[in-house]
PDB file of C-alpha atoms in Angstrom:
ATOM      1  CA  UNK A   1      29.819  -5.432  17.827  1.00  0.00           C
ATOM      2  CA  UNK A   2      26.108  -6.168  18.081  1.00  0.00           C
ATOM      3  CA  UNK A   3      23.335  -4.247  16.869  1.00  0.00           C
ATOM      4  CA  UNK A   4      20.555  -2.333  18.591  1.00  0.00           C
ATOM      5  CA  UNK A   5      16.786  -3.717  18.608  1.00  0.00           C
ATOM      6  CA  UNK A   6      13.043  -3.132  19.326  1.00  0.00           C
ATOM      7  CA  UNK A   7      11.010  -5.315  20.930  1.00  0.00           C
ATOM      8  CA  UNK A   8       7.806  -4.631  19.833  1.00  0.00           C
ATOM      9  CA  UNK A   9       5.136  -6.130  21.566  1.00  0.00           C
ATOM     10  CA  UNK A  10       1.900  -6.137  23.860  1.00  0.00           C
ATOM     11  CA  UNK A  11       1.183  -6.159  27.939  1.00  0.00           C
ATOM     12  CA  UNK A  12       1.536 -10.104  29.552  1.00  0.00           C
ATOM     13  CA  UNK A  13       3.546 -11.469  27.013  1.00  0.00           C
ATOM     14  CA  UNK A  14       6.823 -11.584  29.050  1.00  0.00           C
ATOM     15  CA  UNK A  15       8.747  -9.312  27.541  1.00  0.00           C
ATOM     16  CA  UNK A  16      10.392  -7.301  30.609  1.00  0.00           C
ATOM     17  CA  UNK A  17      12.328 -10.419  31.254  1.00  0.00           C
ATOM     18  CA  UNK A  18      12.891 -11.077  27.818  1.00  0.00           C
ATOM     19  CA  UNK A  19      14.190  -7.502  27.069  1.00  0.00           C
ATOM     20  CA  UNK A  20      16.226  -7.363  30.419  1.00  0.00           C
ATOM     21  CA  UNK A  21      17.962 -10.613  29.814  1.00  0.00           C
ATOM     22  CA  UNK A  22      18.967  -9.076  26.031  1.00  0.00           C
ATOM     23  CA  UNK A  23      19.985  -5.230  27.785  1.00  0.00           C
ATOM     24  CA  UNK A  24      22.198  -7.426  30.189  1.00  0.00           C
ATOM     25  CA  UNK A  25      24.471  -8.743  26.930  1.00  0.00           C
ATOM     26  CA  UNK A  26      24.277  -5.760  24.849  1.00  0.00           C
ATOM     27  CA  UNK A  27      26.765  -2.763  25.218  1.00  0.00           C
ATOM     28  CA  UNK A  28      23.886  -0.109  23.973  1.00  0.00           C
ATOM     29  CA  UNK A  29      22.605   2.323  26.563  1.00  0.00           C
ATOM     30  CA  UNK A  30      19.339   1.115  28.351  1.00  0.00           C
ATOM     31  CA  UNK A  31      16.186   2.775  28.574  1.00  0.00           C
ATOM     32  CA  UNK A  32      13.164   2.769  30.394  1.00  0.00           C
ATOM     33  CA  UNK A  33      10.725   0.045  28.970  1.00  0.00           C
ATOM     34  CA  UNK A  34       8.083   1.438  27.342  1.00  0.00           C
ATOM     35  CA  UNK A  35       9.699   4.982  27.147  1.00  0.00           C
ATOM     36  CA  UNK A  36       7.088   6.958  25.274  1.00  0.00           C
ATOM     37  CA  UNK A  37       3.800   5.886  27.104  1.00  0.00           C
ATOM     38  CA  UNK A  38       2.645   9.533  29.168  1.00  0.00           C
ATOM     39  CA  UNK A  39       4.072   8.701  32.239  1.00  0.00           C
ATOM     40  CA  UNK A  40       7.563   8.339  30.900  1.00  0.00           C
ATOM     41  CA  UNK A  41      11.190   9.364  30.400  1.00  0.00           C
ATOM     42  CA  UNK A  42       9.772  10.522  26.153  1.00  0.00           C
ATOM     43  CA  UNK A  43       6.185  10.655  26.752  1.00  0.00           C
ATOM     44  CA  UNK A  44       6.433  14.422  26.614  1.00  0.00           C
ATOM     45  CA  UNK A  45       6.946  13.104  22.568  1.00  0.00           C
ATOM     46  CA  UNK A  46       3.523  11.555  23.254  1.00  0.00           C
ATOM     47  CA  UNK A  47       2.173  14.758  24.653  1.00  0.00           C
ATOM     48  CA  UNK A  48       3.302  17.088  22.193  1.00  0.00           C
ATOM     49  CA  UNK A  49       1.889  15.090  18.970  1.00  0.00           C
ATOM     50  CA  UNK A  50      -1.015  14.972  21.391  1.00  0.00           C
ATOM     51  CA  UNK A  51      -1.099  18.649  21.414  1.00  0.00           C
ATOM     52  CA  UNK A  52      -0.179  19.469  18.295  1.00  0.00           C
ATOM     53  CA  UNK A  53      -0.432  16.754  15.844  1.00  0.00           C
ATOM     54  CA  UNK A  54       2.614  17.587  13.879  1.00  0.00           C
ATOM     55  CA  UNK A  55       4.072  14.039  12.519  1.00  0.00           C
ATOM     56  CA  UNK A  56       7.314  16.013  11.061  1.00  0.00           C
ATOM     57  CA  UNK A  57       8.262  17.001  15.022  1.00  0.00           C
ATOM     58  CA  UNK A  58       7.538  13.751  16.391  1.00  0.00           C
ATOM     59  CA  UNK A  59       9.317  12.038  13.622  1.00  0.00           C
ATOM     60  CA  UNK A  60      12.426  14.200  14.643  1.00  0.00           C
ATOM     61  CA  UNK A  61      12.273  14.378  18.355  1.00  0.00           C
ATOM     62  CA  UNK A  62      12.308  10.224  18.631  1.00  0.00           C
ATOM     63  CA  UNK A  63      15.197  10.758  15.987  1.00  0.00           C
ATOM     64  CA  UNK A  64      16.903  12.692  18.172  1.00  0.00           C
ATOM     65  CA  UNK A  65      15.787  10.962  21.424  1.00  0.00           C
ATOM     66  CA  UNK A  66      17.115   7.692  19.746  1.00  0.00           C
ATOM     67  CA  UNK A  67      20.500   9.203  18.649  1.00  0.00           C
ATOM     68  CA  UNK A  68      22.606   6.862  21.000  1.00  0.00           C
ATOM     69  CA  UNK A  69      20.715   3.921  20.038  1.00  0.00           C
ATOM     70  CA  UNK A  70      19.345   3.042  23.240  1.00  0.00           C
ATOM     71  CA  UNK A  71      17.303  -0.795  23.659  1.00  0.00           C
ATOM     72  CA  UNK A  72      13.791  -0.195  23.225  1.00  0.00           C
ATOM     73  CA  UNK A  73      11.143  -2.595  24.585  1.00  0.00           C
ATOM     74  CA  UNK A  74       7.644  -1.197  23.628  1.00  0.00           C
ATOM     75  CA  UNK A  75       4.113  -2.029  23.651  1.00  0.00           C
ATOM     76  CA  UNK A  76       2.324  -0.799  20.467  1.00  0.00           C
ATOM     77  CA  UNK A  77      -1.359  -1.050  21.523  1.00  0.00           C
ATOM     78  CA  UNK A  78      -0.709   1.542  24.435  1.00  0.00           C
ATOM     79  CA  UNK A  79       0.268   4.702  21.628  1.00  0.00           C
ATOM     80  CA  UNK A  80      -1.849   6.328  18.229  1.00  0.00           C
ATOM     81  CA  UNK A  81      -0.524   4.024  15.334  1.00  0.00           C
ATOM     82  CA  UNK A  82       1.493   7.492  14.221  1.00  0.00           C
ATOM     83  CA  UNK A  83       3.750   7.351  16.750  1.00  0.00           C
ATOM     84  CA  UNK A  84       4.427   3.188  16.346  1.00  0.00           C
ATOM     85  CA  UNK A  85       5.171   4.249  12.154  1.00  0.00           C
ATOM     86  CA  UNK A  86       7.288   7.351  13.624  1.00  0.00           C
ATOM     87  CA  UNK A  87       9.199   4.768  16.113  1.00  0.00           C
ATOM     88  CA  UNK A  88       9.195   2.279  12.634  1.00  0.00           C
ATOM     89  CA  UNK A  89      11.273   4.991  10.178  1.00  0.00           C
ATOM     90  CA  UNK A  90      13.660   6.762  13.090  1.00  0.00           C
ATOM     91  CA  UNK A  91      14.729   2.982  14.299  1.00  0.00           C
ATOM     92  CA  UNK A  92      15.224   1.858  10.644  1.00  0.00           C
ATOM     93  CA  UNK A  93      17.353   4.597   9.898  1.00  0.00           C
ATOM     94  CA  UNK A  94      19.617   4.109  12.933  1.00  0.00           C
ATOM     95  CA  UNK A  95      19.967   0.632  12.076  1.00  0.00           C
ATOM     96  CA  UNK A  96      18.178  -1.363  14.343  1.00  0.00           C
ATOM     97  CA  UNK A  97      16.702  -4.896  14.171  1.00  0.00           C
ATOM     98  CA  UNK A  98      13.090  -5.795  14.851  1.00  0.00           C
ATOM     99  CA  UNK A  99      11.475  -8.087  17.484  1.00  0.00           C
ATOM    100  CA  UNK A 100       8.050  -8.720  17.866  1.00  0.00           C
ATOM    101  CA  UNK A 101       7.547 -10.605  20.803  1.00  0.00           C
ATOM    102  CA  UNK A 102       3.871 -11.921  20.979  1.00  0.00           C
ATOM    103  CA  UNK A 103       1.507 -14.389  22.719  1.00  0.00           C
ATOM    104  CA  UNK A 104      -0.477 -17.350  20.339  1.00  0.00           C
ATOM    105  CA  UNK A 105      -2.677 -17.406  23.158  1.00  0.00           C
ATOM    106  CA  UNK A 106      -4.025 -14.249  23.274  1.00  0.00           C
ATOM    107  CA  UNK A 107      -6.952 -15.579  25.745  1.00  0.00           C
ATOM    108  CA  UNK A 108      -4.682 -16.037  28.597  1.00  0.00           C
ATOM    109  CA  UNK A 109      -2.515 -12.643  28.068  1.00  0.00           C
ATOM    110  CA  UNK A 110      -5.929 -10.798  27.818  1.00  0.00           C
ATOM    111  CA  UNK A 111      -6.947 -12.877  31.307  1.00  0.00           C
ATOM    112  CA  UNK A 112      -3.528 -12.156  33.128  1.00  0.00           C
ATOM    113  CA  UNK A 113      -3.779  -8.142  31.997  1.00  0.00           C
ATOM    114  CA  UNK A 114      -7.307  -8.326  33.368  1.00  0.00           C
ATOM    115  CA  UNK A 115      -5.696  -9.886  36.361  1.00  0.00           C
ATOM    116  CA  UNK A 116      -3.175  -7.341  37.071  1.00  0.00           C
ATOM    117  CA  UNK A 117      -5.601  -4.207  36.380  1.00  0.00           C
ATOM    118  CA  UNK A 118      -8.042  -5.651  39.344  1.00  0.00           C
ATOM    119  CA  UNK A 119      -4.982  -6.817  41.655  1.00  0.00           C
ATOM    120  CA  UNK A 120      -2.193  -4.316  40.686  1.00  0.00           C
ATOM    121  CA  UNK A 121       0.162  -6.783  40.832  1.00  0.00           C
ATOM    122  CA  UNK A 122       2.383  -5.839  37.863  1.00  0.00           C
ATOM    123  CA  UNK A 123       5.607  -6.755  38.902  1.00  0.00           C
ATOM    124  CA  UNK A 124       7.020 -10.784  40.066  1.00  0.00           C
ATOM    125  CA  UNK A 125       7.727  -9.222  43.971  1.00  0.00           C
ATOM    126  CA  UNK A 126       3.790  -7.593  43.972  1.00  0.00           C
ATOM    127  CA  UNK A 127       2.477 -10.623  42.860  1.00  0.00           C
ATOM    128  CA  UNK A 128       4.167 -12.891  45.633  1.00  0.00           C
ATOM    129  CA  UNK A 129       2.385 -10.827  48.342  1.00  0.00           C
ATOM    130  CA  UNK A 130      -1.058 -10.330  46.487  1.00  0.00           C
ATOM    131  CA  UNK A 131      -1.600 -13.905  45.580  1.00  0.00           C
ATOM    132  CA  UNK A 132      -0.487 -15.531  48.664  1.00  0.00           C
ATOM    133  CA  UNK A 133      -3.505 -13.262  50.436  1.00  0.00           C
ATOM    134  CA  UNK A 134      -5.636 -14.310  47.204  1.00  0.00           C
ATOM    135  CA  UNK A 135      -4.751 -17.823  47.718  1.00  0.00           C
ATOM    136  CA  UNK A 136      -5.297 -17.787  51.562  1.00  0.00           C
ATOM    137  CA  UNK A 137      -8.550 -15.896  51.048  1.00  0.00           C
ATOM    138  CA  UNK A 138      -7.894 -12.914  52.447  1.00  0.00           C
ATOM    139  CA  UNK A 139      -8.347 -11.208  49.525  1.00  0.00           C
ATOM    140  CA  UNK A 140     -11.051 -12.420  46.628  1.00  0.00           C
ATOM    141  CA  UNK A 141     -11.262 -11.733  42.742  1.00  0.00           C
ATOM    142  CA  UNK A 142     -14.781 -10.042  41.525  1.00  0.00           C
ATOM    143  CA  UNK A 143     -15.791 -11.055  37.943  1.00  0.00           C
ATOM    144  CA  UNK A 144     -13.948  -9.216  34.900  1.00  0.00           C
ATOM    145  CA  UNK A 145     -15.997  -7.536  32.382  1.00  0.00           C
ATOM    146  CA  UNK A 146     -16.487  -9.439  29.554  1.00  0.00           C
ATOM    147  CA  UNK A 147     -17.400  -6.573  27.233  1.00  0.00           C
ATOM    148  CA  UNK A 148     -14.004  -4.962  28.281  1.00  0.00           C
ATOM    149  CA  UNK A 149     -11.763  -8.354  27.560  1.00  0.00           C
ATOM    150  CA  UNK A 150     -13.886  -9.072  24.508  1.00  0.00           C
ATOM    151  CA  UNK A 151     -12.870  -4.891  23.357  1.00  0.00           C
ATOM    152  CA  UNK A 152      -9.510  -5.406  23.931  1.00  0.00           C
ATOM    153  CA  UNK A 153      -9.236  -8.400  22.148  1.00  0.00           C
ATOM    154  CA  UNK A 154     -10.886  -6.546  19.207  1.00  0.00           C
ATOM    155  CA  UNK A 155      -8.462  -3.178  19.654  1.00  0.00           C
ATOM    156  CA  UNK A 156      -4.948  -5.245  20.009  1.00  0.00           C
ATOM    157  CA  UNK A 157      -6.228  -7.409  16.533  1.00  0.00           C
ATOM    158  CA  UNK A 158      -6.212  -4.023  14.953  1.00  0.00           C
ATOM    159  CA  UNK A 159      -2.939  -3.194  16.159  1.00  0.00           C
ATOM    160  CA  UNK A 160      -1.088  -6.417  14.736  1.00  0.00           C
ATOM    161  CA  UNK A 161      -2.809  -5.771  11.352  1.00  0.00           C
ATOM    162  CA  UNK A 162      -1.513  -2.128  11.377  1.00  0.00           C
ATOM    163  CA  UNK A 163       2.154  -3.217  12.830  1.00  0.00           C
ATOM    164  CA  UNK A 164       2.207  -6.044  10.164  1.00  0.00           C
ATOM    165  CA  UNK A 165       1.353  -3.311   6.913  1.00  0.00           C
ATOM    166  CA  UNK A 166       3.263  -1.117   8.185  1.00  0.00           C
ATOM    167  CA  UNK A 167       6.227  -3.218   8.690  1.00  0.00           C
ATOM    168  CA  UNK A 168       5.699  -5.184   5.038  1.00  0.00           C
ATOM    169  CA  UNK A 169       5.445  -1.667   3.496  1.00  0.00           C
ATOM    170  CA  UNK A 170       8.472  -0.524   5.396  1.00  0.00           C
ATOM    171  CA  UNK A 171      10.516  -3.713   3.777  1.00  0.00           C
ATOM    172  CA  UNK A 172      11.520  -4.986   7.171  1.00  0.00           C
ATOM    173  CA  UNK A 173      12.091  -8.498   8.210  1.00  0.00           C
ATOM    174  CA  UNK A 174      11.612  -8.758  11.694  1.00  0.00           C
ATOM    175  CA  UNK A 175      11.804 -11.849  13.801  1.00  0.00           C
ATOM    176  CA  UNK A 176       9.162 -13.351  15.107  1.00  0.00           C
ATOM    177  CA  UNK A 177       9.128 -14.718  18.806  1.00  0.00           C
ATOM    178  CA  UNK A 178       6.297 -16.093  20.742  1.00  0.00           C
ATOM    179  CA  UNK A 179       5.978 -15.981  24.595  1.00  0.00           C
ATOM    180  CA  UNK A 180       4.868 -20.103  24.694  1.00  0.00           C
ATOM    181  CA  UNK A 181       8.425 -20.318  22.665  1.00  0.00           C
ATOM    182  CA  UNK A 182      10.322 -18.967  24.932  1.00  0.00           C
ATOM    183  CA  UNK A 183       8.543 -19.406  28.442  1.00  0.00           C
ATOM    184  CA  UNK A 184       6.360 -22.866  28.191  1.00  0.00           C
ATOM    185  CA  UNK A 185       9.876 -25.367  28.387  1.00  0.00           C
ATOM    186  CA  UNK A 186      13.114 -24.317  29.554  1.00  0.00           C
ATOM    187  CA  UNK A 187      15.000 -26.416  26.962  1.00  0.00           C
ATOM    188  CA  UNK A 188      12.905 -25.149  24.226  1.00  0.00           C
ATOM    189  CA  UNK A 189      13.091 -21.332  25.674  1.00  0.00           C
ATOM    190  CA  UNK A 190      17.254 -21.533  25.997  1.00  0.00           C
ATOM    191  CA  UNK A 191      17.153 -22.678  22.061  1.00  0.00           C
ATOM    192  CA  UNK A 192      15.179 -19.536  21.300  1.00  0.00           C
ATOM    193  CA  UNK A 193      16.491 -17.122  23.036  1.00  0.00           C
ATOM    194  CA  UNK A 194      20.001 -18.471  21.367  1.00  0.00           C
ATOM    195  CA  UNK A 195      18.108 -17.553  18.417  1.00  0.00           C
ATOM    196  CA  UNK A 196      17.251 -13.911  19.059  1.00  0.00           C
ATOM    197  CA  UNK A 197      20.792 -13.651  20.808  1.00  0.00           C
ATOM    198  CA  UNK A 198      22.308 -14.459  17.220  1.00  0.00           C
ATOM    199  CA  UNK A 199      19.275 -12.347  15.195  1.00  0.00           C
ATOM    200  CA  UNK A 200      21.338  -8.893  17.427  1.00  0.00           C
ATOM    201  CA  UNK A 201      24.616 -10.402  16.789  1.00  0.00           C
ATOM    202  CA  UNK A 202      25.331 -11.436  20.607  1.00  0.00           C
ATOM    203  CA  UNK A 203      26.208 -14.697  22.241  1.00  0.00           C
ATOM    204  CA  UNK A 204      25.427 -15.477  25.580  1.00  0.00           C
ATOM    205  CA  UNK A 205      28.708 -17.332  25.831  1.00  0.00           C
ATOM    206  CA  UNK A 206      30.988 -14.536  25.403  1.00  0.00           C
ATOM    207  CA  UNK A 207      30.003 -12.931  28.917  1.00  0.00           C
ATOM    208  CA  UNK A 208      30.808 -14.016  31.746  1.00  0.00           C
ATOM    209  CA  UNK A 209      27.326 -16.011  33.476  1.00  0.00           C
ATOM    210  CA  UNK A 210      26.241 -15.719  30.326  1.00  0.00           C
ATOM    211  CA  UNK A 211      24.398 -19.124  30.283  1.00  0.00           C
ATOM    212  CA  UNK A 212      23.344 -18.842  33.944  1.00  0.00           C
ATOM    213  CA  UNK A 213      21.671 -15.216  33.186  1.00  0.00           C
ATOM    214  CA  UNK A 214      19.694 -16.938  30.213  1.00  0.00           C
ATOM    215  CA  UNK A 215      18.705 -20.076  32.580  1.00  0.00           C
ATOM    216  CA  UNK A 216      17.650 -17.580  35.794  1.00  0.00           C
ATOM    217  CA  UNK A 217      15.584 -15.561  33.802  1.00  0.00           C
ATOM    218  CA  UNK A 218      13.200 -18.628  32.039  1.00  0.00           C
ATOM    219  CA  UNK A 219      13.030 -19.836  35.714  1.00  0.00           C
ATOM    220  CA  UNK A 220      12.835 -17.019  38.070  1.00  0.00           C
ATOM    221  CA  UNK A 221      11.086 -14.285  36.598  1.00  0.00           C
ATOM    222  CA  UNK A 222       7.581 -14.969  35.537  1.00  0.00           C
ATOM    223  CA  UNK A 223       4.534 -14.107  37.862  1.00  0.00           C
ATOM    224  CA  UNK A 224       2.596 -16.842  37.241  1.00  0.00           C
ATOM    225  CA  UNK A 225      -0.551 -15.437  36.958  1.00  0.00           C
ATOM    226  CA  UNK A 226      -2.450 -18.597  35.765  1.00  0.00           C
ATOM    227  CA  UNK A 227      -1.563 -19.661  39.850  1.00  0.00           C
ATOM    228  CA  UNK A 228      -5.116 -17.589  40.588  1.00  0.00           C
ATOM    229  CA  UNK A 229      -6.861 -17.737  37.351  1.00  0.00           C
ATOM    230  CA  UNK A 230      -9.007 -20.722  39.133  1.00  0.00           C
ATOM    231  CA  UNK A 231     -10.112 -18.037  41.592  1.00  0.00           C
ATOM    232  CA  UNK A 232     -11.860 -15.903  38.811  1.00  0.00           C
ATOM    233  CA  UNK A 233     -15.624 -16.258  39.465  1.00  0.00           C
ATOM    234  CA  UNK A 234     -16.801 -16.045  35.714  1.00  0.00           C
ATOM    235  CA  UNK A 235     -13.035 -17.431  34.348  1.00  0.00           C
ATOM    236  CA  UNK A 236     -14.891 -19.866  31.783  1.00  0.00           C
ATOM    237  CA  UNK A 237     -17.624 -17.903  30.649  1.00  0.00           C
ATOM    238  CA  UNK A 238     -14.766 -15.045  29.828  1.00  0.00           C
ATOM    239  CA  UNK A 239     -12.058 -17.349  28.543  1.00  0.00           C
ATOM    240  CA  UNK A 240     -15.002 -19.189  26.259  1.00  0.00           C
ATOM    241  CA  UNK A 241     -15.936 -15.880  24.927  1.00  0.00           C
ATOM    242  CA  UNK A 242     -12.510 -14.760  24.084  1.00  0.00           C
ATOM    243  CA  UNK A 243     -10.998 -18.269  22.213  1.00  0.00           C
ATOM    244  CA  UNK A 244     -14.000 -18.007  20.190  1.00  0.00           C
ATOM    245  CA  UNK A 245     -13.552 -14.244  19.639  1.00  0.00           C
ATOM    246  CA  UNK A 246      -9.624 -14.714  18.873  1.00  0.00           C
ATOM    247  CA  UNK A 247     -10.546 -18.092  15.929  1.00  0.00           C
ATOM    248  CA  UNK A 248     -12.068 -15.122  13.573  1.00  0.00           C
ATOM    249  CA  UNK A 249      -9.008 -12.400  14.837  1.00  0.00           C
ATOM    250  CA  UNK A 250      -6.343 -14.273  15.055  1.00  0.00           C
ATOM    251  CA  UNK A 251      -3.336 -13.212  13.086  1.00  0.00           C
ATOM    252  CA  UNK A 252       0.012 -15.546  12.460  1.00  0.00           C
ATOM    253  CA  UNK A 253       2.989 -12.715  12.448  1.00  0.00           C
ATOM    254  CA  UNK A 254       5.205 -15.765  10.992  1.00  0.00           C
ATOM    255  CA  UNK A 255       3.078 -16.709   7.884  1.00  0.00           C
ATOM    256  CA  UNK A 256       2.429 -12.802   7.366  1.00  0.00           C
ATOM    257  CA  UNK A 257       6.537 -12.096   6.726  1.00  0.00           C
ATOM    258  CA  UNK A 258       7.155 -15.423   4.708  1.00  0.00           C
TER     259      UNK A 258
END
């Protein structure tokens, strides 16, 4: 039997594929990605602390929520840091292994996030239509804010320091993945995923298409964002700002855990 996980990660950094390619081998109960952001299937969790700011009731309603151990992909910079150390203790205590699935180049994710708040392409099928009309020039790309990328930057580094205390203080060992690791080479990305296959205690090989699944989903599933990035009027005055931004926030998950 395998064992239930989080994914804990950030927007753009590939990890709807990545946690639908792991849901597709593991016999746990699915559940909508990011299930306790406002708009969805727990976010009345979200809305109660919200309300009421009582930790003890959130800590048991995502207990409860959780009770069938369902596969949990979700993005930590979207919710207050009580309800990611809430999330932390009820998932420890059901027995479930860590992820966190992040991006080294946190210039680009920032960029592509950007990209899909101004062209609300969010999904691979949106993005076919919206950049073929971008590409064409049908459609053009105003200049992002750079306060706003340079902000976000600043609030996700935050995040990863609180994740990475909490998780050290917690005693957990999570594994480490990187989106470049998994999505830059196809050879490389099989050999990982292998890797966070065995961290859950599940081998591709022992379902049927089980190699084919891991091979469609490096290849097929990515937007490809960076396809329009060009088409950014102020691109390298933004992407400038933010790699010299990220040198003095930039936070290695891997050393952190050693």
């Amino acid at each position: 039997m395998s064992t239930p996980f989080v994914i804990w990660t950030m927007q753009r950094t590939g990890g709807t594929t990545l946690t639908t390619l792991l849901k597709s081998f593991s016999e746990y109960p699915s559940l909508q990605h990011e299930p306790f952001n406002v708009e969805r299937k727990l976010g009345w969790i979200l809305q109660d602390w919200n309300k009421n700011g009582d930790a003890a009731k959130m800590q048991a309603d995502i207990s409860a929520a959780l009770s069938d151990r369902p596969i949990i992909k979700h993005c930590y910079e979207l919710v207050p840091e009580a309800l990611n150390l809430a999330l932390m203790t009820a998932t420890s205590e059901l027995g479930y292994r860590h992820i966190i699935l992040d991006r080294r180049a946190e210039d680009l994710r920032i960029l592509s996030l950007e990209l899909a708040k101004q062209t609300g392409a969010w999904g691979k099928t949106a993005a076919e239509d919206v950049y073929r009309d971008i590409k064409s020039g049908e459609k053009t790309l105003s200049p992002l804010s750079l306060q706003q990328a340079l902000d976000h930057l600043e609030r996700c580094h935050t995040r990863r320091l609180s994740l990475a205390t909490q998780m050290k203080e917690s005693g957990l060992s999570p594994l480490v993945v990187h989106f470049e690791d998994v999505y830059s080479d196809p050879i490389a990305g099989k050999k990982r995923i292998r890797e966070i296959l065995n961290f859950v205690d599940l081998n591709p090989l022992d379902f049927q298409n089980g190699r084919q699944r891991v091979v469609k989903a490096l290849r097929t599933q990515g937007q490809n964002t960076e396809s329009i990035m060009d088409l950014l009027p102020n691109l390298n005055v933004v992407k400038d700002k933010l790699q010299t931004a990220q040198k003095n926030q930039s936070l290695d998950f891997e050393t952190y855990f050693l």
